[in-house]
PDB file of N, CA and C in Angstrom:
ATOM      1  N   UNK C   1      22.450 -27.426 -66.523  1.00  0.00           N
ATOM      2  CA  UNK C   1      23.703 -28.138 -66.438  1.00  0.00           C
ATOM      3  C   UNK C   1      24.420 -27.730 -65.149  1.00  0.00           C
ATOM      4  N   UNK C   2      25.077 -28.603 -63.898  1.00  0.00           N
ATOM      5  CA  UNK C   2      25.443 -28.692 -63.173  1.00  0.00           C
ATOM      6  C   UNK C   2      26.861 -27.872 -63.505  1.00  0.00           C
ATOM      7  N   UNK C   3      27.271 -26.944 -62.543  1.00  0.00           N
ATOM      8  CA  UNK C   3      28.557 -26.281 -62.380  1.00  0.00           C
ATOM      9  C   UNK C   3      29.774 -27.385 -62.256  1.00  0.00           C
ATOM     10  N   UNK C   4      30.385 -27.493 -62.160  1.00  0.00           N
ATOM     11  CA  UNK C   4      31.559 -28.130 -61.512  1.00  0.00           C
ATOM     12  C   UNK C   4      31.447 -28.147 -59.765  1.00  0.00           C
ATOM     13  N   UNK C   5      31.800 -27.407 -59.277  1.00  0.00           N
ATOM     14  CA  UNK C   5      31.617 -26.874 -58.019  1.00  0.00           C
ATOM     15  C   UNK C   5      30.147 -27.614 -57.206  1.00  0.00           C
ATOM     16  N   UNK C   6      29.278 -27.501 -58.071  1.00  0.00           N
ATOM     17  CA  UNK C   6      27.749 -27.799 -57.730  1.00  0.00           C
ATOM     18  C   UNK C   6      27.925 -29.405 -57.767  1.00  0.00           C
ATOM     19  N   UNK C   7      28.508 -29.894 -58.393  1.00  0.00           N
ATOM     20  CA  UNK C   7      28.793 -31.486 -58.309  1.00  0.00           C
ATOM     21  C   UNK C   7      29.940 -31.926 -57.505  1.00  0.00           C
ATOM     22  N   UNK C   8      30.771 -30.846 -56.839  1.00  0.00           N
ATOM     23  CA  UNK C   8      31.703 -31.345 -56.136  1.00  0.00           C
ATOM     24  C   UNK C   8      31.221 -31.553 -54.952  1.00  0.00           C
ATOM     25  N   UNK C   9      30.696 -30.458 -54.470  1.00  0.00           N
ATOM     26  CA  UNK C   9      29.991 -30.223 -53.160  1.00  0.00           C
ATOM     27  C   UNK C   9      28.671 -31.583 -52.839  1.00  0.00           C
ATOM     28  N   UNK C  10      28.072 -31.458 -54.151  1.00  0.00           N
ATOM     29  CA  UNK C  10      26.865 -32.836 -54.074  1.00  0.00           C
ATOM     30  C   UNK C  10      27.430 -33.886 -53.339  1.00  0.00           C
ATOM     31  N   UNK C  11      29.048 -34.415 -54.136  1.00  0.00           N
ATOM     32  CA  UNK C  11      29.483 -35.549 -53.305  1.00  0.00           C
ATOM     33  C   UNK C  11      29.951 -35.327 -52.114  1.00  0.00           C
ATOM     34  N   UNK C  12      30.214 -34.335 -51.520  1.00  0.00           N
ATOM     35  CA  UNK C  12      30.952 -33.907 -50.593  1.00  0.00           C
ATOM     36  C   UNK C  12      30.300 -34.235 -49.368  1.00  0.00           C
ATOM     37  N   UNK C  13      30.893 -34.532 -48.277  1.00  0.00           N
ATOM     38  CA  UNK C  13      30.384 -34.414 -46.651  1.00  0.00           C
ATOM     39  C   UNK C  13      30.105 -33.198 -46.585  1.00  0.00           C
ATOM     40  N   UNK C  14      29.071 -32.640 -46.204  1.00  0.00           N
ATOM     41  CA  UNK C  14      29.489 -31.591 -46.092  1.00  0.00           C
ATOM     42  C   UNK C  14      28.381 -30.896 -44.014  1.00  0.00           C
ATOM     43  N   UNK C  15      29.286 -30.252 -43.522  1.00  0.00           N
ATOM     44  CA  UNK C  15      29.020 -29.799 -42.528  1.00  0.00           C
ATOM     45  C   UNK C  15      29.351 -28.806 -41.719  1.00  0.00           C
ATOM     46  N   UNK C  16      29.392 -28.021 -40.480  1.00  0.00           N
ATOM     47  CA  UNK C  16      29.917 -27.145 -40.272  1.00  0.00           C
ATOM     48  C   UNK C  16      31.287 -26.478 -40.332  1.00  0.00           C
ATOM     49  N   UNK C  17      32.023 -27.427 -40.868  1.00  0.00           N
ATOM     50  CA  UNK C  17      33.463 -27.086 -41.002  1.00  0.00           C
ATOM     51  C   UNK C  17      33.971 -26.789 -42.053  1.00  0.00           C
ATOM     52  N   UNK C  18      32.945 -26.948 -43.222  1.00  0.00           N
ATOM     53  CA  UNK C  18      33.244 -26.832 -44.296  1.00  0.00           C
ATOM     54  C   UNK C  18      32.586 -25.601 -44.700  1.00  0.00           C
ATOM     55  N   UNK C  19      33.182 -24.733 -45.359  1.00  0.00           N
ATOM     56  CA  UNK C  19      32.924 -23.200 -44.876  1.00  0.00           C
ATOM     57  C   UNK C  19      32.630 -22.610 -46.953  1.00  0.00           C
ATOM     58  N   UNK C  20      32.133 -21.771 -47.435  1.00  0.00           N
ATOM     59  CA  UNK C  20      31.921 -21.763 -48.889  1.00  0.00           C
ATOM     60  C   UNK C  20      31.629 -19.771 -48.789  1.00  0.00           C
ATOM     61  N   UNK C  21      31.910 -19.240 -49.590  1.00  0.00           N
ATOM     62  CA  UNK C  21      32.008 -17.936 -50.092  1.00  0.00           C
ATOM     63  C   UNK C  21      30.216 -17.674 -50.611  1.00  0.00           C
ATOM     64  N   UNK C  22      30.100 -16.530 -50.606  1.00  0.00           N
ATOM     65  CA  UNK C  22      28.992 -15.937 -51.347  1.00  0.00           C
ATOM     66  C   UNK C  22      28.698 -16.959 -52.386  1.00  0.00           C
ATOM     67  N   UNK C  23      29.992 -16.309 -53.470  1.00  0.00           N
ATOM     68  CA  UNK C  23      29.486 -16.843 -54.644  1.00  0.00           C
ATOM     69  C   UNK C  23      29.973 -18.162 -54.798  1.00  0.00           C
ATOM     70  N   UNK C  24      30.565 -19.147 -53.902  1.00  0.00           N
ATOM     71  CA  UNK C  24      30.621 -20.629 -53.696  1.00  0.00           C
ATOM     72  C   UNK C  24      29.429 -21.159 -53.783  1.00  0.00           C
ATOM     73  N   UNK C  25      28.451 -20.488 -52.589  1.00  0.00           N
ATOM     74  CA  UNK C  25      27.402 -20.875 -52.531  1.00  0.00           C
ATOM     75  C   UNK C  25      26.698 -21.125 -53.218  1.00  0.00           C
ATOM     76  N   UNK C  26      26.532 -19.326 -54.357  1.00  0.00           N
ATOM     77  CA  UNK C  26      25.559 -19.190 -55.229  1.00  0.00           C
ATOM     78  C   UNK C  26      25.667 -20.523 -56.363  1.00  0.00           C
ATOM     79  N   UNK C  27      26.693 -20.181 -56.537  1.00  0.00           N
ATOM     80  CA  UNK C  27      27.261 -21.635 -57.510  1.00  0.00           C
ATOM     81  C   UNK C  27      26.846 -23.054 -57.397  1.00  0.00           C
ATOM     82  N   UNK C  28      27.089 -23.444 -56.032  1.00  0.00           N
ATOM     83  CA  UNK C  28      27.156 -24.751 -55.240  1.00  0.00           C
ATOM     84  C   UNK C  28      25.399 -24.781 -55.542  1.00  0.00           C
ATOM     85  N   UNK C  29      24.375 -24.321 -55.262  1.00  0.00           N
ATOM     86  CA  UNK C  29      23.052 -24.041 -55.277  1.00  0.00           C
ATOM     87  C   UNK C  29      22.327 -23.519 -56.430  1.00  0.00           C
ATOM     88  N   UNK C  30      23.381 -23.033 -57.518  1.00  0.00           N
ATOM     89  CA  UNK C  30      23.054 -22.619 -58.803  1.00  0.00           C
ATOM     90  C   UNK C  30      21.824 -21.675 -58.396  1.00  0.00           C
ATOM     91  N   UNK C  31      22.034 -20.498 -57.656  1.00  0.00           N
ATOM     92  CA  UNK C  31      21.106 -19.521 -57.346  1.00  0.00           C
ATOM     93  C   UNK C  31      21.645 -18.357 -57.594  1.00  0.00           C
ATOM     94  N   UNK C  32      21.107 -17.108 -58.271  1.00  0.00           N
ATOM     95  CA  UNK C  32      21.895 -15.371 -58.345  1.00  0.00           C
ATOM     96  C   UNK C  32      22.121 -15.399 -56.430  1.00  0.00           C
ATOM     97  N   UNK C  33      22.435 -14.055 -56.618  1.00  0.00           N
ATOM     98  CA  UNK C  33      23.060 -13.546 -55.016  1.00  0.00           C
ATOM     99  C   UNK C  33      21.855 -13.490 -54.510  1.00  0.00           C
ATOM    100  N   UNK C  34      21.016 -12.425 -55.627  1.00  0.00           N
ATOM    101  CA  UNK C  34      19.396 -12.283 -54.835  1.00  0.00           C
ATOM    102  C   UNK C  34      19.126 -13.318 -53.700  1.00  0.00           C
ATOM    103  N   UNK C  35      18.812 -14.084 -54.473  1.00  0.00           N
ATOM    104  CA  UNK C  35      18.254 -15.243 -53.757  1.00  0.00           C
ATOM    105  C   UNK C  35      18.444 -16.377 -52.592  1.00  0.00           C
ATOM    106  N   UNK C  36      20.038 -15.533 -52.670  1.00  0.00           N
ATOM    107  CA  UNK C  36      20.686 -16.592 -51.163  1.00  0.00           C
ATOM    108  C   UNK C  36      20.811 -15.202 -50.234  1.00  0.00           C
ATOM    109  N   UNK C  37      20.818 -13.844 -50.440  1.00  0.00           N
ATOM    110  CA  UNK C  37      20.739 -12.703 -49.939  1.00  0.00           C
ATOM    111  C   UNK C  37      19.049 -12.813 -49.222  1.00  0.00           C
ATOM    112  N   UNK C  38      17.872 -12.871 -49.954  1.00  0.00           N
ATOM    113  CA  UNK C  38      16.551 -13.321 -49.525  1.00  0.00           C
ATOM    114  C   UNK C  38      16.659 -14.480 -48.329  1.00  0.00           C
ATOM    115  N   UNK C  39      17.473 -15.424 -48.834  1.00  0.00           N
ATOM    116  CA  UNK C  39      17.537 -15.974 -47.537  1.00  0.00           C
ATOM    117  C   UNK C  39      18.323 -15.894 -46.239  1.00  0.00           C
ATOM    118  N   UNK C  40      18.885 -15.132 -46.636  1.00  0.00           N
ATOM    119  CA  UNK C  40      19.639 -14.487 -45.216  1.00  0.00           C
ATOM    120  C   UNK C  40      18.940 -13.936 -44.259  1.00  0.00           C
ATOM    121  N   UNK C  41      18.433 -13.081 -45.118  1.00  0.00           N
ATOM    122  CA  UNK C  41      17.631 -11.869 -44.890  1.00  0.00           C
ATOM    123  C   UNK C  41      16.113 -12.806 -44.316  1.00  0.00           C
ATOM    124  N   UNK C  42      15.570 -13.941 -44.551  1.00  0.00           N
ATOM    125  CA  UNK C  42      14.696 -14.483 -44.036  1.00  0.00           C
ATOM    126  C   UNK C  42      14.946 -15.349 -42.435  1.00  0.00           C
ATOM    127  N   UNK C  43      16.037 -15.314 -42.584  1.00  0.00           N
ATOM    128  CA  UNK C  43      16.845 -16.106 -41.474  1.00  0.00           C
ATOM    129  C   UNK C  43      17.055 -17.881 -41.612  1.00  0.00           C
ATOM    130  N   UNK C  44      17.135 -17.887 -42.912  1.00  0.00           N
ATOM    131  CA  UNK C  44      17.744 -19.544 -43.312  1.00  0.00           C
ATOM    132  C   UNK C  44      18.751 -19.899 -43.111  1.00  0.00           C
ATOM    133  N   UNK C  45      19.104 -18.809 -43.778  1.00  0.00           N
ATOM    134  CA  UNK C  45      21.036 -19.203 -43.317  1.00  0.00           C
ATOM    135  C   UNK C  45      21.848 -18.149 -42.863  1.00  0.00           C
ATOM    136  N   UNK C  46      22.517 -18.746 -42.205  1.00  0.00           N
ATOM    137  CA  UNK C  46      23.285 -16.939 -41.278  1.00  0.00           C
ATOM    138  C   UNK C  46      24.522 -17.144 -41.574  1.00  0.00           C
ATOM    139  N   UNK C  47      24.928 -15.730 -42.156  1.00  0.00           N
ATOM    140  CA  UNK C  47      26.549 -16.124 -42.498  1.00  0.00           C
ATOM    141  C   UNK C  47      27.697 -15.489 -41.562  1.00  0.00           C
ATOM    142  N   UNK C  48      28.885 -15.969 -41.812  1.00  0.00           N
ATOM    143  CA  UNK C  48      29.853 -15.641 -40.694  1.00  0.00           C
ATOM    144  C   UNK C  48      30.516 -14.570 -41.616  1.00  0.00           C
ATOM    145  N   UNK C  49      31.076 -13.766 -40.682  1.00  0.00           N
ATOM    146  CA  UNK C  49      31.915 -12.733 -40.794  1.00  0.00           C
ATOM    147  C   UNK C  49      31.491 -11.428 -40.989  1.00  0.00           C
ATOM    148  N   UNK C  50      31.993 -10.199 -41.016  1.00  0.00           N
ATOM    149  CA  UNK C  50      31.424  -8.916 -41.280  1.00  0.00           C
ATOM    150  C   UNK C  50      31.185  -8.608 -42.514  1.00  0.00           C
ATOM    151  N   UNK C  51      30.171  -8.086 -43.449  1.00  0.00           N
ATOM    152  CA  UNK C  51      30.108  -7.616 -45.108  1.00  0.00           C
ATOM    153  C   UNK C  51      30.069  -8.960 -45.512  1.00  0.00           C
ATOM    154  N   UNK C  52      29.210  -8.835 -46.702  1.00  0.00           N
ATOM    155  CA  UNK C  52      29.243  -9.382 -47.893  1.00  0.00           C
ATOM    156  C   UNK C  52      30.456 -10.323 -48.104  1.00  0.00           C
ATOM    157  N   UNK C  53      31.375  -9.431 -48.495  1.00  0.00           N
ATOM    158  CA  UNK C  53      32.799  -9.670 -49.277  1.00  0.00           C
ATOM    159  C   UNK C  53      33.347 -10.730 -48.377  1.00  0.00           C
ATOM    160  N   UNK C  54      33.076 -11.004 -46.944  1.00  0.00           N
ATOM    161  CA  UNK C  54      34.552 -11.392 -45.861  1.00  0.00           C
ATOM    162  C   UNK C  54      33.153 -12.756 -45.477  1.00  0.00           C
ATOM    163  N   UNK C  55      31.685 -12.502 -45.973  1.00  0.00           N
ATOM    164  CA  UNK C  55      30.791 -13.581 -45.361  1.00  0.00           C
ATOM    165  C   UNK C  55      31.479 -15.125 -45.915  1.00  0.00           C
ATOM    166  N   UNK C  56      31.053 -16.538 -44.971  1.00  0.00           N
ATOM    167  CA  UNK C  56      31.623 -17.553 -45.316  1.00  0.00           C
ATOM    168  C   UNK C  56      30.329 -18.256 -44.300  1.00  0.00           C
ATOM    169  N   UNK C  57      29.662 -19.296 -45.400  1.00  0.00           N
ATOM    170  CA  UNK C  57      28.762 -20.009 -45.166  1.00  0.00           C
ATOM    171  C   UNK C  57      29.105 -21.530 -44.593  1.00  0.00           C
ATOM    172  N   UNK C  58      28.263 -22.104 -43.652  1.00  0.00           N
ATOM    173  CA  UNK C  58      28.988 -23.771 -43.185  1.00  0.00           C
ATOM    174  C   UNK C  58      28.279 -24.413 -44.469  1.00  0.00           C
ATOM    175  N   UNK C  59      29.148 -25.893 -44.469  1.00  0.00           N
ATOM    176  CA  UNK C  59      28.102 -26.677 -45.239  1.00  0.00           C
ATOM    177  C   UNK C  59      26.941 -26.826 -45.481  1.00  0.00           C
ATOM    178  N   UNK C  60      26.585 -26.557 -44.403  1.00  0.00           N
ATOM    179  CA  UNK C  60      25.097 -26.860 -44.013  1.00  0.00           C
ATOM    180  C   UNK C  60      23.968 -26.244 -44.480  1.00  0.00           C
ATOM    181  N   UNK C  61      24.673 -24.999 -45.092  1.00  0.00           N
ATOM    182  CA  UNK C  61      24.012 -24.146 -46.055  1.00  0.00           C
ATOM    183  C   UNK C  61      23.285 -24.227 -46.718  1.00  0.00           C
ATOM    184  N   UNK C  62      23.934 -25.311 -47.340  1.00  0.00           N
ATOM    185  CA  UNK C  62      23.934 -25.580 -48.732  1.00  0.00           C
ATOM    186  C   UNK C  62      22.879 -26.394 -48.707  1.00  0.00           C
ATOM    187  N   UNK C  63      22.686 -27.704 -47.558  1.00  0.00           N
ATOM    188  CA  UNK C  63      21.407 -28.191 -47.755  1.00  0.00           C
ATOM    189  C   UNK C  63      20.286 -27.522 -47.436  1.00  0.00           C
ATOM    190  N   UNK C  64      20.398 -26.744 -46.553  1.00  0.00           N
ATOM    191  CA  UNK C  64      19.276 -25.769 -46.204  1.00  0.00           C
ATOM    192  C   UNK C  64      18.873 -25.291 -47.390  1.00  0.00           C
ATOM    193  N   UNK C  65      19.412 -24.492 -47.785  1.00  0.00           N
ATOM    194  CA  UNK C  65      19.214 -24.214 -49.357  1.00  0.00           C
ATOM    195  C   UNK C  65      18.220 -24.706 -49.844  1.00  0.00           C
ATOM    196  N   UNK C  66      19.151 -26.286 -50.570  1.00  0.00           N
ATOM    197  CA  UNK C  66      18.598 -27.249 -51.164  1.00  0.00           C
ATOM    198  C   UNK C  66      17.278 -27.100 -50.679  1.00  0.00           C
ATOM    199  N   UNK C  67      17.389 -27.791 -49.902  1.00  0.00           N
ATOM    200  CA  UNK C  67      15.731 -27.975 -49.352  1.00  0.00           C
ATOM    201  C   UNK C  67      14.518 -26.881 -49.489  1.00  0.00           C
ATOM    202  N   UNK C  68      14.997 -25.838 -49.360  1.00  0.00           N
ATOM    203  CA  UNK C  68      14.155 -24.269 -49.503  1.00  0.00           C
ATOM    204  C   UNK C  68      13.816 -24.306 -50.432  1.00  0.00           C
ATOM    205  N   UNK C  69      14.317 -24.302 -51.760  1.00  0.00           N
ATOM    206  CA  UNK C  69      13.742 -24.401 -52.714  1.00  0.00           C
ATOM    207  C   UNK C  69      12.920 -25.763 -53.469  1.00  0.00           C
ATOM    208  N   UNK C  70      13.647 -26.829 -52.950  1.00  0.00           N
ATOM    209  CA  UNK C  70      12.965 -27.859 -52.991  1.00  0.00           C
ATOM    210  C   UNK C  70      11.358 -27.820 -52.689  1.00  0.00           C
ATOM    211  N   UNK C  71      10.949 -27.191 -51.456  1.00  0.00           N
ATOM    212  CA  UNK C  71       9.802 -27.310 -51.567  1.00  0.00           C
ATOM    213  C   UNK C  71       9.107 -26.495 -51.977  1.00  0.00           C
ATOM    214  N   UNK C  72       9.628 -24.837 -52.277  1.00  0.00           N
ATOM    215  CA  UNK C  72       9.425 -24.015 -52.756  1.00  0.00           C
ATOM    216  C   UNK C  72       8.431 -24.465 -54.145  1.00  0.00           C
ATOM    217  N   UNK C  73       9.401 -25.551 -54.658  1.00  0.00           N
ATOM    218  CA  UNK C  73       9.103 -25.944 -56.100  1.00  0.00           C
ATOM    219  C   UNK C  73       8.518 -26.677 -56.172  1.00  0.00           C
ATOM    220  N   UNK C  74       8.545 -27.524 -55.533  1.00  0.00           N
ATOM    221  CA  UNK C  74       7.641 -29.064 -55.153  1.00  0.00           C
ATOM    222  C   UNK C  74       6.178 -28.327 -54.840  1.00  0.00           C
ATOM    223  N   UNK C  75       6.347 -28.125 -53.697  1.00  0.00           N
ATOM    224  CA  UNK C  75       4.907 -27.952 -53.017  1.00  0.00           C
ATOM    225  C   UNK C  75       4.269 -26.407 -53.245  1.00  0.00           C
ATOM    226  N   UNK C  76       5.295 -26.042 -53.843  1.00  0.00           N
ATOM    227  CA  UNK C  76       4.335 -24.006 -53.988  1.00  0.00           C
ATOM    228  C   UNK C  76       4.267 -23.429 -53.092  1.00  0.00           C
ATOM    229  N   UNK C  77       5.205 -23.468 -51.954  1.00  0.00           N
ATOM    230  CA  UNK C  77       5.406 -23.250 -50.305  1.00  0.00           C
ATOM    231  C   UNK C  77       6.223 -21.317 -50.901  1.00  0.00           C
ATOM    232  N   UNK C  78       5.379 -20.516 -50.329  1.00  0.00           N
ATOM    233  CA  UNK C  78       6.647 -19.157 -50.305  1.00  0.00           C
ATOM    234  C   UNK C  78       7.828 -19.201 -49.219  1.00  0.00           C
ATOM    235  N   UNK C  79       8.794 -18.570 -49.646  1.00  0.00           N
ATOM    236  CA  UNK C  79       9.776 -18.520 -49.000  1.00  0.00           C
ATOM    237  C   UNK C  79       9.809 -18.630 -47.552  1.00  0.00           C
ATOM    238  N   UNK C  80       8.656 -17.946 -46.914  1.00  0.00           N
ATOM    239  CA  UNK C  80       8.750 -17.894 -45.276  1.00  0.00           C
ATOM    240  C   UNK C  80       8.463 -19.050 -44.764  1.00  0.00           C
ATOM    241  N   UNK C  81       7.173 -19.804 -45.617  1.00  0.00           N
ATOM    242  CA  UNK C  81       6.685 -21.340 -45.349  1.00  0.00           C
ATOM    243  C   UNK C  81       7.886 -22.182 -45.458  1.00  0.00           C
ATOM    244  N   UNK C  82       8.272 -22.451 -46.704  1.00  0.00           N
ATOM    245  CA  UNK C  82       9.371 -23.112 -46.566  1.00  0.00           C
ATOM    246  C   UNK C  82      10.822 -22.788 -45.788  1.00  0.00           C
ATOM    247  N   UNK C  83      10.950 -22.013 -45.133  1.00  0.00           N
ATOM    248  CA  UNK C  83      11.807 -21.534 -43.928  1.00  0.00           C
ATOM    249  C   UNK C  83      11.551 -22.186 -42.800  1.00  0.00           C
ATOM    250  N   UNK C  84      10.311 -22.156 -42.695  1.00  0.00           N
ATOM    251  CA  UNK C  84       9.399 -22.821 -41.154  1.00  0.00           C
ATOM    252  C   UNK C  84       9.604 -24.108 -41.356  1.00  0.00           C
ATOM    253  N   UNK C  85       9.785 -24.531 -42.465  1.00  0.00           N
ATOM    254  CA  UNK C  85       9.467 -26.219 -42.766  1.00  0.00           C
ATOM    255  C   UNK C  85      10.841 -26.620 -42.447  1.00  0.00           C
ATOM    256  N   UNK C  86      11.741 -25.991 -42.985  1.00  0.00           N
ATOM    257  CA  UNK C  86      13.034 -26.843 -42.937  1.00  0.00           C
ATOM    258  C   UNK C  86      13.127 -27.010 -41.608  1.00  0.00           C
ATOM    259  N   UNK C  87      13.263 -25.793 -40.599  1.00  0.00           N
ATOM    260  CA  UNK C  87      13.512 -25.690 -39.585  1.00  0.00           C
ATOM    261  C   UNK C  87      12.913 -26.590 -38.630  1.00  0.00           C
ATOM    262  N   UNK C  88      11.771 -27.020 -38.755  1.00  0.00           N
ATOM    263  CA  UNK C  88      10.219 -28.333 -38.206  1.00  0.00           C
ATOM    264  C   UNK C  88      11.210 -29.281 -38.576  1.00  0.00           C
ATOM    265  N   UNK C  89      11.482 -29.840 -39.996  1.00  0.00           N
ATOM    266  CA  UNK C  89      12.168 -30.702 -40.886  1.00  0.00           C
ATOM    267  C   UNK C  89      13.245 -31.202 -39.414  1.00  0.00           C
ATOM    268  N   UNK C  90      14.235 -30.217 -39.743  1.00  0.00           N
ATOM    269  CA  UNK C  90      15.484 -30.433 -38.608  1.00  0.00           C
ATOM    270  C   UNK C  90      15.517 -30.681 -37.332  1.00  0.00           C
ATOM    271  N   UNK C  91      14.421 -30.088 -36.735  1.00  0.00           N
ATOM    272  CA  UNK C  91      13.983 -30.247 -34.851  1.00  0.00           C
ATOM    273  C   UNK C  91      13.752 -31.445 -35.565  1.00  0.00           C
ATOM    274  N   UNK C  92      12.768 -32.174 -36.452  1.00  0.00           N
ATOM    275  CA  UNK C  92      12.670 -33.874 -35.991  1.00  0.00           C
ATOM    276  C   UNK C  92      13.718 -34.534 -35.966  1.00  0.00           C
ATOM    277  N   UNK C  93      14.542 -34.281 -37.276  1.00  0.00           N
ATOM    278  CA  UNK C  93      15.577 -35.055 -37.468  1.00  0.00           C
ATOM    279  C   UNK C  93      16.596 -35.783 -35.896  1.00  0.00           C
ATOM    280  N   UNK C  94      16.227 -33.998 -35.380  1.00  0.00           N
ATOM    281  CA  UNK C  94      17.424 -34.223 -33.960  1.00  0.00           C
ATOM    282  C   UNK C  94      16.931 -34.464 -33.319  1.00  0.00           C
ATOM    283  N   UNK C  95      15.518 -35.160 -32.779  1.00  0.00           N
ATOM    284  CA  UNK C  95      14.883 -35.630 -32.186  1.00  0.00           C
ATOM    285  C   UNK C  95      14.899 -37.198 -32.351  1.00  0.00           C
ATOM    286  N   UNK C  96      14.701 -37.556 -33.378  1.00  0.00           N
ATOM    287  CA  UNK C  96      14.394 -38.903 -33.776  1.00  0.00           C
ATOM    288  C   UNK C  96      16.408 -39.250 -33.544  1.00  0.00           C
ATOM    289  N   UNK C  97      17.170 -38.549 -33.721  1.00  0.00           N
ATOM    290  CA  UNK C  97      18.286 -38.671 -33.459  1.00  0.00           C
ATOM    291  C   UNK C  97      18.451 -39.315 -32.038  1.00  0.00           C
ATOM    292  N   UNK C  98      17.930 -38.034 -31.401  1.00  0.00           N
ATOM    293  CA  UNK C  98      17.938 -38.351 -29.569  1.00  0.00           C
ATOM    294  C   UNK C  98      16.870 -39.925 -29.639  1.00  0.00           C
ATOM    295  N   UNK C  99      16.094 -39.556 -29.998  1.00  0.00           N
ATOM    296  CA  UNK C  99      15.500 -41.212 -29.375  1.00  0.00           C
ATOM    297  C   UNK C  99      16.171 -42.251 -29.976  1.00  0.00           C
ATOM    298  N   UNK C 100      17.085 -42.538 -30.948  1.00  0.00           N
ATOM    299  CA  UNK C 100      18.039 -43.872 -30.938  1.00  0.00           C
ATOM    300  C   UNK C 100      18.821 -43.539 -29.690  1.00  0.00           C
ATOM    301  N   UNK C 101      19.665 -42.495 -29.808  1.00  0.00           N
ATOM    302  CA  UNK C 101      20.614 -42.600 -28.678  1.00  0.00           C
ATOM    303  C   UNK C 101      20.011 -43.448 -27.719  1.00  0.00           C
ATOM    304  N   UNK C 102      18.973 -43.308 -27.101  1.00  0.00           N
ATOM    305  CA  UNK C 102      18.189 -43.563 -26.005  1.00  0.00           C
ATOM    306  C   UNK C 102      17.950 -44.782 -25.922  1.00  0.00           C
ATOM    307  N   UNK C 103      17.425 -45.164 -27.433  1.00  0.00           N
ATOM    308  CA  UNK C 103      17.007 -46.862 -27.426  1.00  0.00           C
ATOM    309  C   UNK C 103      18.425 -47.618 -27.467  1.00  0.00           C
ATOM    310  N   UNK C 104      19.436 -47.149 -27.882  1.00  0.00           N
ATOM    311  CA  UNK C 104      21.133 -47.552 -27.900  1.00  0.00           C
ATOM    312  C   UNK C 104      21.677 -47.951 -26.566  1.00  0.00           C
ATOM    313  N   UNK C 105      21.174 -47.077 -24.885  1.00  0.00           N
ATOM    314  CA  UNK C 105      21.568 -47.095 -24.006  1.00  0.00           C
ATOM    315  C   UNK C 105      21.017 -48.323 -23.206  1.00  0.00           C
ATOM    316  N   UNK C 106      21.726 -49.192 -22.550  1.00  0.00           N
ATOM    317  CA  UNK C 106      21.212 -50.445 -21.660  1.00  0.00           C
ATOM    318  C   UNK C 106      20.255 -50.064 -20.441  1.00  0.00           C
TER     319      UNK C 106
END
């Protein structure tokens, strides 16, 4: 069953400005600390500020997240694989980004 929080954020824009706590996160992602701590610690998501207590995650987190475990679960990918993937995932995205721009220009 979806948190409150975890369904707010679903609808939400969400992006670098939008900033979420430890346990926002954990919530928002329905994950223990472990497991968004593992991904820190893997280099998925990097959080702002000094300690634990004062860290504050962008939106963007949160899909990263998402996605980590997504394929985690989907495809049986370990944590480091699916780290590599998102990150592949995203260089296209901003790629295929840049080539509209491109096809956009006269």
């Amino acid at each position: 069953m979806k948190t409150q929080l975890a369904e707010e954020i679903s609808g939400a824009l969400l992006d670098e400005r939008y900033e979420l706590t430890l346990s926002e996160l954990c919530r928002a992602c329905e994950l223990p600390a472990e497991e968004v701590l593992a991904l820190v610690e893997e280099g998925v998501i990097e959080p702002l500020g000094q300690g634990r207590t004062q860290w504050r995650f962008s939106g963007i987190c949160v899909r990263r997240v998402r996605k980590v475990y997504t394929l985690e679960r989907d495809l049986g990918i370990n944590l480091a694989g699916a780290a590599l993937a998102v990150e592949l995932l995203e260089e296209i995205e901003r790629l295929q980004a840049q080539l509209r721009r491109f096809g956009e220009q006269p």
